[in-house]
XYZ file of C-alpha atoms in Angstrom:
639
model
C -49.254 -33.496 88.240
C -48.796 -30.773 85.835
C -51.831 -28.701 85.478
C -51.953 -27.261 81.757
C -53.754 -29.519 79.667
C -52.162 -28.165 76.899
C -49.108 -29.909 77.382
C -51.514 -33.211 75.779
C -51.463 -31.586 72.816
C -48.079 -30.837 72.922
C -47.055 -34.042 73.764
C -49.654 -35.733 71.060
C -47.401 -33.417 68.225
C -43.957 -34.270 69.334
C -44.901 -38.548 69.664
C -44.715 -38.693 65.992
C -41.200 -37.546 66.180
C -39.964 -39.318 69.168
C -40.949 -42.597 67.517
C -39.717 -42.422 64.556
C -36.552 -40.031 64.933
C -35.194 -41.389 68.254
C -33.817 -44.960 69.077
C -33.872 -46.246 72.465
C -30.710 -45.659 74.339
C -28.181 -48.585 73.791
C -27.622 -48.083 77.543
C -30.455 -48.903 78.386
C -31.109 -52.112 76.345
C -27.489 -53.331 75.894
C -25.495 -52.103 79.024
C -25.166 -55.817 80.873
C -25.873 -55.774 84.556
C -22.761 -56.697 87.186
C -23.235 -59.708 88.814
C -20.212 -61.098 90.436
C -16.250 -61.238 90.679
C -14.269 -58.334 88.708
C -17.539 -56.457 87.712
C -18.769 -55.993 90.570
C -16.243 -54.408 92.109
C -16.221 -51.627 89.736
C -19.375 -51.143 88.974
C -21.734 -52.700 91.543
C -24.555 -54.644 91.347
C -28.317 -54.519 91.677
C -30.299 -57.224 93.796
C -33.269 -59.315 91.561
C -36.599 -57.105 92.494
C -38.502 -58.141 95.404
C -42.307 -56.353 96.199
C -44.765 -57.087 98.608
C -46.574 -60.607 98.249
C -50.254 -59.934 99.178
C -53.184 -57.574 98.060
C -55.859 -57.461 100.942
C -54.154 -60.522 102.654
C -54.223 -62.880 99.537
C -50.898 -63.898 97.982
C -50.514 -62.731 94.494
C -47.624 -62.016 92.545
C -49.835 -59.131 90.482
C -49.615 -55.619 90.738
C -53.379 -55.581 91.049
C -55.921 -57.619 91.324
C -60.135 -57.026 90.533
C -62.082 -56.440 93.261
C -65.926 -56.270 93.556
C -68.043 -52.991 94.430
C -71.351 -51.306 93.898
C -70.416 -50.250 90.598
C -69.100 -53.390 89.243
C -65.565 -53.496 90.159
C -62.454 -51.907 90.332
C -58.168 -52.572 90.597
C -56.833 -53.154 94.185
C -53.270 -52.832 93.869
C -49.725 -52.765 95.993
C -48.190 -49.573 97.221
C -45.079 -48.006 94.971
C -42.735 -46.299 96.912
C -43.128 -42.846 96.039
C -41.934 -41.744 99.380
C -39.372 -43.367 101.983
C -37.537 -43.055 104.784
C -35.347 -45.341 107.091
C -35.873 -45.622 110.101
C -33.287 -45.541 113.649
C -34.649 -49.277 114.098
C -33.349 -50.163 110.497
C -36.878 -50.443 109.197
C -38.265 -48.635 106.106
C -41.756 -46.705 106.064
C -42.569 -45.920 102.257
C -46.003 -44.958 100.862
C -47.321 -44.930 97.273
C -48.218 -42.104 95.129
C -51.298 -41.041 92.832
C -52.980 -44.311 94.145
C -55.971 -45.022 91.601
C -54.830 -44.326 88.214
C -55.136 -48.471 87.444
C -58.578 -47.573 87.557
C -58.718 -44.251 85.294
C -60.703 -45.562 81.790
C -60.395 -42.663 79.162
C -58.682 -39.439 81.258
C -56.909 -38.885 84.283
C -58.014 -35.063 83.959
C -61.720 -35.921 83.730
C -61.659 -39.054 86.519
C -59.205 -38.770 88.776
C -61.379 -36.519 91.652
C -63.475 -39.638 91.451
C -60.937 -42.975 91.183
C -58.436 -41.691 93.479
C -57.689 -42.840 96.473
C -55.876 -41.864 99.846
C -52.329 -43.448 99.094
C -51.369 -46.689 101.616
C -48.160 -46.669 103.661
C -46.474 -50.042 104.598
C -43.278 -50.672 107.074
C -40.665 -52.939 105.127
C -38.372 -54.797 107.097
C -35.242 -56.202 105.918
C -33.790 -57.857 108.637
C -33.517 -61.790 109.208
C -32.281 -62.440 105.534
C -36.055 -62.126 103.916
C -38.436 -58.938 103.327
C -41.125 -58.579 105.539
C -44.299 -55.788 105.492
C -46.971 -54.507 107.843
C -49.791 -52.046 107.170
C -49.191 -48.957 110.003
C -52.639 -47.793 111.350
C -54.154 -45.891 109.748
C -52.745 -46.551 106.545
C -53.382 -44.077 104.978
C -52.229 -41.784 107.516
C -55.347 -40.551 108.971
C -55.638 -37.219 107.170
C -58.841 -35.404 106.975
C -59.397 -31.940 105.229
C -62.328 -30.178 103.449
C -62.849 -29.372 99.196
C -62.737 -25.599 99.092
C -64.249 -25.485 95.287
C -64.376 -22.488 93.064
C -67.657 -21.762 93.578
C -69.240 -23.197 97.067
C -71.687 -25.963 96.499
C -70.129 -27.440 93.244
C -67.265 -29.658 93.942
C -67.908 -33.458 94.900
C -67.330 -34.575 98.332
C -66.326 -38.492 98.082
C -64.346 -39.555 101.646
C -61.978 -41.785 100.549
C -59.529 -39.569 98.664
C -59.595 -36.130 101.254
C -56.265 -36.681 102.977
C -53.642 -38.282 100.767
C -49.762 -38.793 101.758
C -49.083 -38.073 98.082
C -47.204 -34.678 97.858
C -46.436 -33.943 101.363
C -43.375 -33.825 103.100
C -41.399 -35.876 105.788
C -38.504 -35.448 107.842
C -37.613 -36.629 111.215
C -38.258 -35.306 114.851
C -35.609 -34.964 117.138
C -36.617 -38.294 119.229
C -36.872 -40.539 115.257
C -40.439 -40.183 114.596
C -41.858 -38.742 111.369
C -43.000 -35.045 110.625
C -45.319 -35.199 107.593
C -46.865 -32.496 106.370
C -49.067 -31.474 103.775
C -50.299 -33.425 100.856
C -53.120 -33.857 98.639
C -56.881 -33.456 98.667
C -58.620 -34.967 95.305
C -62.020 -33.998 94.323
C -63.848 -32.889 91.027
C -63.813 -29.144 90.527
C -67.121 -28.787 88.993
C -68.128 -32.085 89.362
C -71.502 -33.095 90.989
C -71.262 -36.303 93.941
C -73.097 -38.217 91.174
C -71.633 -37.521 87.854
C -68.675 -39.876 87.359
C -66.361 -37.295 85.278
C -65.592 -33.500 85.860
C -62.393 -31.562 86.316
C -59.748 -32.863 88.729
C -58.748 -30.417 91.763
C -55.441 -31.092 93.489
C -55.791 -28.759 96.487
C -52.940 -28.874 99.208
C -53.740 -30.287 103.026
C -52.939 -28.420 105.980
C -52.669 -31.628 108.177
C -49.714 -32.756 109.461
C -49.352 -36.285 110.871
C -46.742 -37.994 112.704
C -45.549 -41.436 112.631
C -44.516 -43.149 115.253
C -41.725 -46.196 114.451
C -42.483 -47.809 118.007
C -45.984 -48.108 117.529
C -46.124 -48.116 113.784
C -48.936 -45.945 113.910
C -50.044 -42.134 113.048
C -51.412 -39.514 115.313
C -52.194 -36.006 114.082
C -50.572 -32.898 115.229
C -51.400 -28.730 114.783
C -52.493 -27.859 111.592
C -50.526 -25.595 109.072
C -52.097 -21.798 108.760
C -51.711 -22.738 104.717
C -52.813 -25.939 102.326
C -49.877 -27.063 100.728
C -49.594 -29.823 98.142
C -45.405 -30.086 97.204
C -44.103 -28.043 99.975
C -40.410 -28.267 101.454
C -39.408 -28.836 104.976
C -36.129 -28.517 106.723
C -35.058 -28.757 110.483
C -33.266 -26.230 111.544
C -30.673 -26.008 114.185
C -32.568 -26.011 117.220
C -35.041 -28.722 116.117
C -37.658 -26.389 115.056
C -38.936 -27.112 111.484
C -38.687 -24.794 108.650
C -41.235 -25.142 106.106
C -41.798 -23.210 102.485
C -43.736 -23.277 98.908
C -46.907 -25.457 97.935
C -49.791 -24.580 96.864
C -53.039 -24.344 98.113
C -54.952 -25.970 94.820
C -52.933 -27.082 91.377
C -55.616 -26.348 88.635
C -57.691 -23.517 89.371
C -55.331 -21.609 91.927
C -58.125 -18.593 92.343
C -58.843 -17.467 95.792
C -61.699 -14.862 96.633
C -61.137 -15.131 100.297
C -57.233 -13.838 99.768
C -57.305 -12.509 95.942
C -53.276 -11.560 96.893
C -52.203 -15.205 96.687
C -54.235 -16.218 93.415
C -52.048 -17.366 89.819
C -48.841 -18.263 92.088
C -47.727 -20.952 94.819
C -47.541 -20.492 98.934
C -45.184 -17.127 99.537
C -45.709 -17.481 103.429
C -43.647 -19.641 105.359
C -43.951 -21.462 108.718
C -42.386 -22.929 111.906
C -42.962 -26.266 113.285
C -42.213 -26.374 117.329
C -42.125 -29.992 118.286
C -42.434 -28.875 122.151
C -46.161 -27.150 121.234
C -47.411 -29.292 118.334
C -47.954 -26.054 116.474
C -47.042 -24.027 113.220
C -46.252 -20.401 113.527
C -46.650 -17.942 109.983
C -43.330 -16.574 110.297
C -44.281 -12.690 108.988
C -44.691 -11.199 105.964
C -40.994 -10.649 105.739
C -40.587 -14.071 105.654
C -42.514 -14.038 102.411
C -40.689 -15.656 99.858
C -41.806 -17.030 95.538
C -40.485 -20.619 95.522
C -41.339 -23.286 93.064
C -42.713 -26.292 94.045
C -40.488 -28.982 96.219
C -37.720 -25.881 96.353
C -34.398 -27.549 97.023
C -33.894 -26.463 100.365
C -30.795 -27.031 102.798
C -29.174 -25.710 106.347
C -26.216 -24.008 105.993
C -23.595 -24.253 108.628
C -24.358 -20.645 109.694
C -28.184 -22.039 110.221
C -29.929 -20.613 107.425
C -31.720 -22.005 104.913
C -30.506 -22.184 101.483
C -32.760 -22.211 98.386
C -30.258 -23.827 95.424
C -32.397 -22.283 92.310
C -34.106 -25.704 91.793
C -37.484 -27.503 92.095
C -40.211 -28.862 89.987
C -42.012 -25.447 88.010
C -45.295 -27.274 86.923
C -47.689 -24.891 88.392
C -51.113 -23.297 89.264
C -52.418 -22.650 85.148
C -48.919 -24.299 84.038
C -47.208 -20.967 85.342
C -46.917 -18.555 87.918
C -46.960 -15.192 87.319
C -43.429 -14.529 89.258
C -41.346 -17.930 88.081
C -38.550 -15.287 87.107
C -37.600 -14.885 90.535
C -36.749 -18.389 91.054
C -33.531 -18.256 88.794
C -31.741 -16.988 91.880
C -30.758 -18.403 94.634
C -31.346 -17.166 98.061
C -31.092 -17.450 101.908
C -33.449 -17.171 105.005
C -32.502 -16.294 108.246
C -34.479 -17.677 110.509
C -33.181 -15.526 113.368
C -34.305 -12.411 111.746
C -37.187 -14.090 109.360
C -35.422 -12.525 106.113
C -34.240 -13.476 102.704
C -31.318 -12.052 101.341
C -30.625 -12.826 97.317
C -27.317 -14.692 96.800
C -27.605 -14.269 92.836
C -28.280 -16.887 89.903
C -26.451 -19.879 90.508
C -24.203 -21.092 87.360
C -22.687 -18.290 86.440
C -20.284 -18.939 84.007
C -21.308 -21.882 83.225
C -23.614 -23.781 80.454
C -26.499 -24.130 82.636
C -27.146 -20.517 84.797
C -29.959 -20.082 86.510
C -33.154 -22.438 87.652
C -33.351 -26.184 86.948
C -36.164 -28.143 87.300
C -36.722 -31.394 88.483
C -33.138 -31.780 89.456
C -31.839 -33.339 92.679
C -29.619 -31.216 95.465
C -27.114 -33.587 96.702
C -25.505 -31.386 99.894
C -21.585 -32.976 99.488
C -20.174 -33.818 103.122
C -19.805 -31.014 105.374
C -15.824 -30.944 106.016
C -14.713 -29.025 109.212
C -11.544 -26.331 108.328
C -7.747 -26.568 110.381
C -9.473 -24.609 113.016
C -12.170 -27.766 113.389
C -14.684 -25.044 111.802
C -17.473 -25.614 109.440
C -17.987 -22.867 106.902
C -18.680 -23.735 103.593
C -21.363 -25.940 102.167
C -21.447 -27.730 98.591
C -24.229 -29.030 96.560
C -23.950 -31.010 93.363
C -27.204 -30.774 90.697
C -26.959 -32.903 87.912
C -29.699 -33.134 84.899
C -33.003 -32.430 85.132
C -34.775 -30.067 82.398
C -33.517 -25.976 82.148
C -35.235 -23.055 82.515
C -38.798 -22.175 84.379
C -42.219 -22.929 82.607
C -42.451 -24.285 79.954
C -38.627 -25.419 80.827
C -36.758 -27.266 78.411
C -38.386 -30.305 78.168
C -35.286 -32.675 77.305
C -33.974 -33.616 79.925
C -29.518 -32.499 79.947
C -26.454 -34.172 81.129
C -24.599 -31.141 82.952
C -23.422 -31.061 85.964
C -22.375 -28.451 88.364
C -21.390 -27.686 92.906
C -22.734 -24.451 94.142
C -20.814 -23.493 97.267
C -22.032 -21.313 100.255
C -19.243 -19.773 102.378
C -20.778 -18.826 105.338
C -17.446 -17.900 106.932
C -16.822 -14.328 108.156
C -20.646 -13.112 109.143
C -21.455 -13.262 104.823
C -22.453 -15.558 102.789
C -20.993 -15.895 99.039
C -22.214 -18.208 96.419
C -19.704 -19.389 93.558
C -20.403 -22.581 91.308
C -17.880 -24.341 89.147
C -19.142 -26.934 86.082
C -17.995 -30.387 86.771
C -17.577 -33.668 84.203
C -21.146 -34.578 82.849
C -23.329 -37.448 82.866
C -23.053 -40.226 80.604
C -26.812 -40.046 79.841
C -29.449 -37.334 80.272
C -31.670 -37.442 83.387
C -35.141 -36.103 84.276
C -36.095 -36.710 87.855
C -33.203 -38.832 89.090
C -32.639 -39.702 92.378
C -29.315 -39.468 94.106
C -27.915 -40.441 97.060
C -24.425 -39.327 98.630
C -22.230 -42.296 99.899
C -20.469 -42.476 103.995
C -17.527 -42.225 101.295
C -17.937 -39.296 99.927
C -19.339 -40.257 96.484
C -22.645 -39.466 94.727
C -24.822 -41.960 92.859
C -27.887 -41.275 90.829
C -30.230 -43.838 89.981
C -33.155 -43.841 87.412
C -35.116 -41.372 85.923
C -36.125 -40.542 82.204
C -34.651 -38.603 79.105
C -37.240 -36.181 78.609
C -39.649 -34.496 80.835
C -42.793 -37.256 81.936
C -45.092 -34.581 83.289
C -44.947 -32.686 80.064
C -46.048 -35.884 78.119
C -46.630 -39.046 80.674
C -45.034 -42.080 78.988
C -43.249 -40.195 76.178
C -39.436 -40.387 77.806
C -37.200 -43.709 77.941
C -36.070 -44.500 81.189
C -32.736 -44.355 82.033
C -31.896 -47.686 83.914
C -28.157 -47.090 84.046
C -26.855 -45.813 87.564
C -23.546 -43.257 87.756
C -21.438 -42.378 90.236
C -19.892 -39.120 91.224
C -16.161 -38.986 92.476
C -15.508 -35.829 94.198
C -11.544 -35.814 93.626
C -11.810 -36.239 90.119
C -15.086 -34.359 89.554
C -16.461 -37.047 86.893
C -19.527 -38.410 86.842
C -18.784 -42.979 85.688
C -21.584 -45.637 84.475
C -21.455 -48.264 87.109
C -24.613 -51.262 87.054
C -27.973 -51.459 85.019
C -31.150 -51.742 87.558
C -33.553 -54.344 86.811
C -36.910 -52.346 86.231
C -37.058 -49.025 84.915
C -38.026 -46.181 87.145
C -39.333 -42.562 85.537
C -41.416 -40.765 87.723
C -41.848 -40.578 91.778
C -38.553 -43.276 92.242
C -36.756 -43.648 95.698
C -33.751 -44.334 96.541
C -31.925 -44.349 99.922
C -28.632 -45.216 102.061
C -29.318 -48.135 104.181
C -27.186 -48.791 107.266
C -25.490 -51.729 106.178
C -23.941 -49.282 103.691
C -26.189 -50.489 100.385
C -28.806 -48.474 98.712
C -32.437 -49.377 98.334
C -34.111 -48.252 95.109
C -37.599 -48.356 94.390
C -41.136 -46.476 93.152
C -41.997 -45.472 89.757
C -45.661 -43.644 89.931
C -46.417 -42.488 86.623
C -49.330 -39.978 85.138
C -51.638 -41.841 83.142
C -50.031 -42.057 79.454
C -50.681 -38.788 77.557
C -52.887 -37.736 80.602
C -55.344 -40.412 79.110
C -55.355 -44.152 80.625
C -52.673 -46.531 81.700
C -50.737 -47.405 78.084
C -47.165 -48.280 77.565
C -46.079 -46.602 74.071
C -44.445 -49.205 71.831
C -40.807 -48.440 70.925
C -38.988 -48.358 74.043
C -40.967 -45.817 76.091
C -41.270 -45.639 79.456
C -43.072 -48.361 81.164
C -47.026 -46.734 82.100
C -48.852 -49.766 82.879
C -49.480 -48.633 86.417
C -47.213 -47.909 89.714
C -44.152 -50.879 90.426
C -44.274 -51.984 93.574
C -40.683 -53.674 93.633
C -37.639 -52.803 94.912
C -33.998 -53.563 94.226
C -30.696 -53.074 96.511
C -27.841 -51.711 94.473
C -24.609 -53.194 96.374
C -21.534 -50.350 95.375
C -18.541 -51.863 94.688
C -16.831 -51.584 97.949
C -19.004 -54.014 99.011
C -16.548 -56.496 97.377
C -13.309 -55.207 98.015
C -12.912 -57.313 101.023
C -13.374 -57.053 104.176
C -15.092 -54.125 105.791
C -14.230 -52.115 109.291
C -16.358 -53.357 112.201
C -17.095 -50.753 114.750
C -17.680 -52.360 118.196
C -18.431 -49.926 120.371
C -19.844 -45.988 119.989
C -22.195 -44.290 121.658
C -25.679 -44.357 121.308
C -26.506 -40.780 121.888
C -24.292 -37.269 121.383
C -23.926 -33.864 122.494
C -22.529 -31.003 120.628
C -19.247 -30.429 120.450
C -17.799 -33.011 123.015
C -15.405 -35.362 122.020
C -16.409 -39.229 121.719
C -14.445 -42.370 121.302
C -15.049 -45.130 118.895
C -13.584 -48.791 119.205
C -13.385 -50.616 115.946
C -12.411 -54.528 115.058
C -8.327 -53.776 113.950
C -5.626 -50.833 113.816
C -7.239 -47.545 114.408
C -4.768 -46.222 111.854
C -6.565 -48.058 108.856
C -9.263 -45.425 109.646
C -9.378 -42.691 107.224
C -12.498 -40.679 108.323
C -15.252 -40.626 110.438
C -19.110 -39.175 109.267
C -22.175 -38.800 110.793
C -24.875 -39.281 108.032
C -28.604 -38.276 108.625
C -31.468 -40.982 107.983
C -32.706 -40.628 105.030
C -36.148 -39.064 104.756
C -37.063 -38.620 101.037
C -39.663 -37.682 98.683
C -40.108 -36.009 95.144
C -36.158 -35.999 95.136
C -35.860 -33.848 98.126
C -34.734 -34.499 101.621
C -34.417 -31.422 103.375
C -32.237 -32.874 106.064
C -29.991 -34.754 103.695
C -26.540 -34.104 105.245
C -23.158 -35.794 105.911
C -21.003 -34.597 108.458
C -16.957 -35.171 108.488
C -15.682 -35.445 112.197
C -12.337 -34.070 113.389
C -10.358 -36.769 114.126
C -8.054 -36.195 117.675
C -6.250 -38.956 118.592
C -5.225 -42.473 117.114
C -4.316 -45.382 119.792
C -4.887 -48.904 119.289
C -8.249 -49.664 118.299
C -9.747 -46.303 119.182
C -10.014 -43.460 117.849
C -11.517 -40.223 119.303
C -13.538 -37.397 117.284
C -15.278 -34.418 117.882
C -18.831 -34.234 117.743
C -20.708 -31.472 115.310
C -20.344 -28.072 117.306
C -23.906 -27.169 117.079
C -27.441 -27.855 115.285
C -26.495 -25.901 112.353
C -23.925 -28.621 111.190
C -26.134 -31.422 112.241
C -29.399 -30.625 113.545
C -30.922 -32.801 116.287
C -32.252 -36.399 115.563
C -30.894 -39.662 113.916
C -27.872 -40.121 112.161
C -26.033 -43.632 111.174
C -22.431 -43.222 112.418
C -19.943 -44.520 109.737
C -15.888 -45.227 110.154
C -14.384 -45.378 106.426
C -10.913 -47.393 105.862
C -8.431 -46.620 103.586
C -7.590 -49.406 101.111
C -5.299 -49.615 97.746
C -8.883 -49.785 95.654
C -10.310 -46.225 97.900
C -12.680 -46.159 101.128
C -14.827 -48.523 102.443
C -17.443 -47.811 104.900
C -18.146 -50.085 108.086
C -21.730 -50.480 108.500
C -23.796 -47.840 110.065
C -23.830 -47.768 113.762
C -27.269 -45.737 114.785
C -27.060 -43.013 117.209
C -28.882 -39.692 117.648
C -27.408 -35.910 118.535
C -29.317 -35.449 121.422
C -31.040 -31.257 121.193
C-alpha cells in the first residue's frame, strides 16, 4: 500500500480528467473472447470463472456474506488469490491479500489497523474434472509478531491481524515444501485498543513459516534478524536461500533503536539454510538499497541479479537513496559483494528503473560446448522512473542480457516490438515453448489513485523469434491489482486475484465510466488454454525419471517418433507473488541421441542453472503451426 497520503489528493485532481477526457479502451469492452474452432487456435481461450463455493461452510455464491459480532456485524468473505504457487502433487496453495477492506466504512488510512485481518490460505485442487478447496491449518499461517510503535505504549494491540501472509515471500525448498517469509503486521500507529480509527502501520514480520503439501499444514521456522514487509527471495545454487529489501514499517519508517536504517527500506541481506532452520545477516558488505519486491534472479554463474525493477512506493512515499536503484547490479554470494552492472536500457526509450514491471527470465539455452552463459530477461510496461514514477502506465518493451561467460559479467539490452496496450502490474508467465504471455493489469498506476485505472482484460503473447509482442483472448473478469497467474502442468495457465486498495484510499466504490472494478477482492479464477492446446494432438511422455542429478545424462520415452521432438525443458514450479518469482526459470536440455521413441538429454550441470527442488519436465514437438508442449511430467533435481 503506498504510504503518502498525498497521492489522495493527487488522485482526487486528476479524476476529473480521467472521466471526462479518456474513453475506456475498445479492447477492453469490444475485443470478443475465443471460444472454439479457428479462434482458438490463434488466440486461445479463457475458461468461464470458477471461485470457491462456501463462506464458513455455508454455500453461497457471494463474495461476502454478514456475519454477527460484538459490535454489530461485519463482511466474511472468500480468499483472492493474491499469492500462488503449484505444487509437485499438482495442487495449488494461494492466499488472499489486504483481507478486511469489505469492512473499511469512510478510510482505509484511518481503519485499516483495526478491520484487518490475518489473510486465509486455501489448497485448490483441480484434478477429477471439478475444483475442489480445503482450509490448511492454520490458515492463516500461524504467524505471530509484536507492534513496535513510534512511541512505546501508543499503538493498539488487536490479535487477529499480527501475522499476515500478505506481502511476504514464497519459494520452494529443495524437498517441495514452501519457504515463506516475511509479511505484514497491521496495527494503528497512534491509535488507542479502544478508539476505532487512528493511523494505519504496515510494519514487516520477521517470521518465516513453512508449508508442508503432505500435510497441508504450517510449522514455523528461525526467525529473520530484520522485519520485512515486500522482500525478495531467491534460491541459490546450493539450496541456500537468498533474501533482500523490505521494510521494517511502511508509514512512519523512524527507528531510534538503529537511527542508520530510518527514511529508506532493508539494506541488509540474509541467508536461509534449510539444514539449520536459520537466517544468517550476510555482512555489511552485503549491504545493498533495493526497492521493494526487487526483481531478483540466479544467473548461471550463481549470482544474483537485480534487473533495475520493483515496486518504489515507500517509507514517506520515498526513500532518500531511490537514485541508486536505476542500475542494475549483481551479488556474489561467494564473496557477499555487489558489483554495479550499469543502468539497464541504454539506448533505448525506457533507461533506467521501472516500477511495477514483471521480470520474465527467457529459457536458459546451453552454448555448442553444452555451456550455460548468458541469461535474458524480458520487462514489459509497468510505470517509469522512481518516486513519484510516471504514473501512466507504458507499452515498451525491452531483454536485458547477462553474459556471465569468461569470469565477467556484461549487461547489454536491446528494445523489442511493444505492447498492444499499456500495462501496470501485469503478470506474465513464460511458456515450456518458449513464449511469454502477460495477463491483466491496469493502464495507470492503482496505488497512486486505487480505482482510477481501467483494467486491461486483453492477454498478449511474446514470440521470441520475431520479438513482437500479439493480442491473443479477452479474460472474463478484470484483474488490476495483486493478480496471479501461473503455468500449470497440463501445460494451461491459471489466472486469478485482484486485491484492490480501497477506492481513493476511502471505502470500497467502483468509479462509474469504465474504471477498475473496487467493490472488494475476486475470488474467481479462470484457465487461459494457449492455442496449442488445439492444434491437435499433443506428445505423451511415458516414462522419465522422477528425480535428477546434475549433469548426468537421462533418457525420456515418449508416445511416437523421437524425431518429432524439438526440445526438451525443465521448468521450475511456479511460486509467485506481487509479480515476482524469484526462482522463475526454464531450462533448455542438450539433446544427445535420437532412437526410436527415446531420446536422451543432459541434465543442468549444476545449481546455478537450476537450483535444487521441483521442476515439471516438458518434451515440445515440432508441428507446421510451431511447438507444442506434452504435459508436464513432475520430477525434482535432487541437491
Amino acid at each position: 500500500m503506498r504510504s503518502r497520503m498525498s497521492n489522495v489528493a493527487l488522485a482526487i485532481a486528476v479524476l476529473g480528467l480521467l472521466v471526462s477526457g479518456i474513453a475506456m479502451p475498445a479492447s477492453a469492452v469490444t475485443r470478443p473472447r475465443a471460444a472454439s474452432g479457428q479462434d482458438a487456435a490463434t488466440l486461445g481461450t479463457f475458461s468461464a470463472p470458477f471461485e470457491e463455493p462456501t463462506i464458513l461452510g455455508k454455500p453461497t455464491k457471494k463474495k461476502c456474506i454478514e456475519v454477527k459480532d460484538p459490535n454489530g456485524g461485519h463482511l466474511e468473505c472468500k480468499p483472492a488469490a493474491g499469492s500462488m504457487t503449484i505444487l509437485a502433487n499438482g495442487k495449488i496453495v494461494y492466499w488472499n491479500a489486504l483481507e478486511g477492506t469489505e469492512n473499511v466504512k469512510n478510510g482505509i488510512a484511518a481503519e485499516f489497523g483495526k478491520v484487518s485481518v490475518n489473510d486465509q490460505a486455501r489448497l485448490l485442487d483441480l484434478g477429477g474434472g471439478h475444483p475442489r478447496w480445503s482450509i490448511p491449518t492454520p490458515k492463516d499461517a500461524g504467524a505471530k509478531d509484536t507492534p513496535d510503535p513510534l512511541v512505546p505504549g501508543t499503538g493498539s494491540t488487536e490479535k487477529y491481524n499480527d501475522g499476515a501472509l500478505f506481502c511476504s515471500d514464497l519459494n520452494f525448498l529443495a524437498d517441495g515444501r514452501v519457504l515463506v517469509t516475511g509479511g505484514t503486521l497491521y496495527f494503528n500507529d497512534p491509535g488507542p485498543d479502544a478508539a476505532p480509527y487512528g493511523v494505519v502501520e504496515l510494519q514487516g514480520l520477521r517470521n518465516t513459516r513453512i508449508y508442508d503439501p503432505k500435510t497441508n499444514t504450517w510449522t514455523q521456522t528461525g526467525s529473520m534478524h530484520y522485519g520485512r514487509w515486500y522482500p525478495t527471495m531467491v534460491t541459490l545454487g546450493d539450496g541456500k536461500t537468498f533474501i533482500a529489501s523490505g521494510v521494517r514499517k511502511l508509514l512512519k519508517p523512524i527507528y531510534p533503536d538503529s537511527p542508520a536504517d530510518s527514511g529508506t527500506n532493508v539494506k541488509q541481506t540474509e541467508t536461509y539454510d534449510p539444514a539449520t532452520g536459520k537466517w544468517t545477516y550476510n555482512g555489511s558488505a552485503a549491504d545493498q538499497s533495493l526497492p521493494l519486491f526487487p526483481r531478483l534472479s540466479l544467473l548461471p554463474d550463481g549470482h544474483v541479479f537485480y534487473n533495475a525493477a520493483g515496486q518504489d512506493f515507500n517509507p514517506s512515499g520515498q526513500s532518500y537513496d531511490e537514485p541508486a536503484w536505476n542500475f542494475a547490479s549483481s551479488y556474489d554470494p561467494a564473496k557477499k559483494t555487489w558489483t554495479n552492472l550499469g543502468a539497464p536500457g541504454v539506448g533505448t526509450l525506457t533507461p533506467g528503473f521501472r516500477g511495477s514491471t514483471f521480470s520474465i527470465m527467457q529459457p536458459l539455452t546451453p552454448d555448442q560446448k553444452g555451456n550455460y552463459s548468458s541469461a535474458s530477461f524480458l520487462s514489459a510496461g509497468g510505470v517509469l522512473g522512481t518516486t513519484p514514477g510516471s504514473y501512466l502506465a507504458v507499452p515498451t518493451s525491452a531483454i536485458t542480457t547477462v553474459d556471465t561467460s569468461g569470469g565477467t559479467e556484461t549487461m547489454t539490452t536491446k528494445a523489442t516490438g511493444d505492447l498492444a496496450e499499456p500495462r501496470w502490474y501485469s503478470t506474465a508467465v513464460l511458456l515450456p515453448t518458449g513464449q511469454t504471455i502477460a495477463f491483466n493489469g491496469a493502464n495507470r498506476d492503482e496505488v497512486v489513485g486505487p480505482g482510477t485505472g481501467f483494467p486491461v482484460q486483453n492477454a498478449e503473447m511474446f514470440d521470441p523469434t520475431t520479438g513482437n509482442w500479439t493480442p491473443v483472448a479477452n479474460s472474463h473478469n478484470p484483474r488490476t491489482y495483486h493478480n496471479t497467474a501461473a503455468l500449470l502442468p497440463d501445460g494451461r495457465v491459471l489466472v486469478g486475484g485482484h486485491a484492490p486498495i480501497s477506492t481513493l484510499y476511502g471505502s470500497n466504490r467502483t468509479l462509474p465510466g469504465g474504471f477498475s472494478p473496487n467493490d472488494g477482492r475476486d475470488p474467481s479464477f479462470e484457465i487461459y488454454s494457449p492455442p496449442y492446446m488445439f492444434w491437435g494432438p499433443r506428445p505423451q511422455i511415458r516414462e522419465a525419471p522422477k528425480k535428477l542429478s546434475y549433469g548426468k545424462q537421462m533418457a525420456i520415452t515418449i508416445k511416437g517418433d523421437a524425431s518429432s521432438i524439438d526440445s526438451v525443458v525443465l521448468v521450475r514450479n511456479t511460486s509467485l507473488t506481487h509479480l515476482v518469482d524469484g526462482d522463475q526459470r526454464s531450462v533448455v536440455l542438450p539433446v544427445i541421441a535420437r532412437a526410436g521413441h527415446t531420446i536422451v538429454v543432459k541434465t543442468p550441470p549444476n545449481g546455478n542453472v537450476a537450483p535444487p527442488g521441483p521442476y515439471l519436465l516438458f518434451v515440445n514437438q515440432k508441428t507446421d503451426k510451431g511447438l507444442v508442449p506434452s504435459v508436464g511430467r513432475q520430477t525434482f533435481l535432487e541437491p
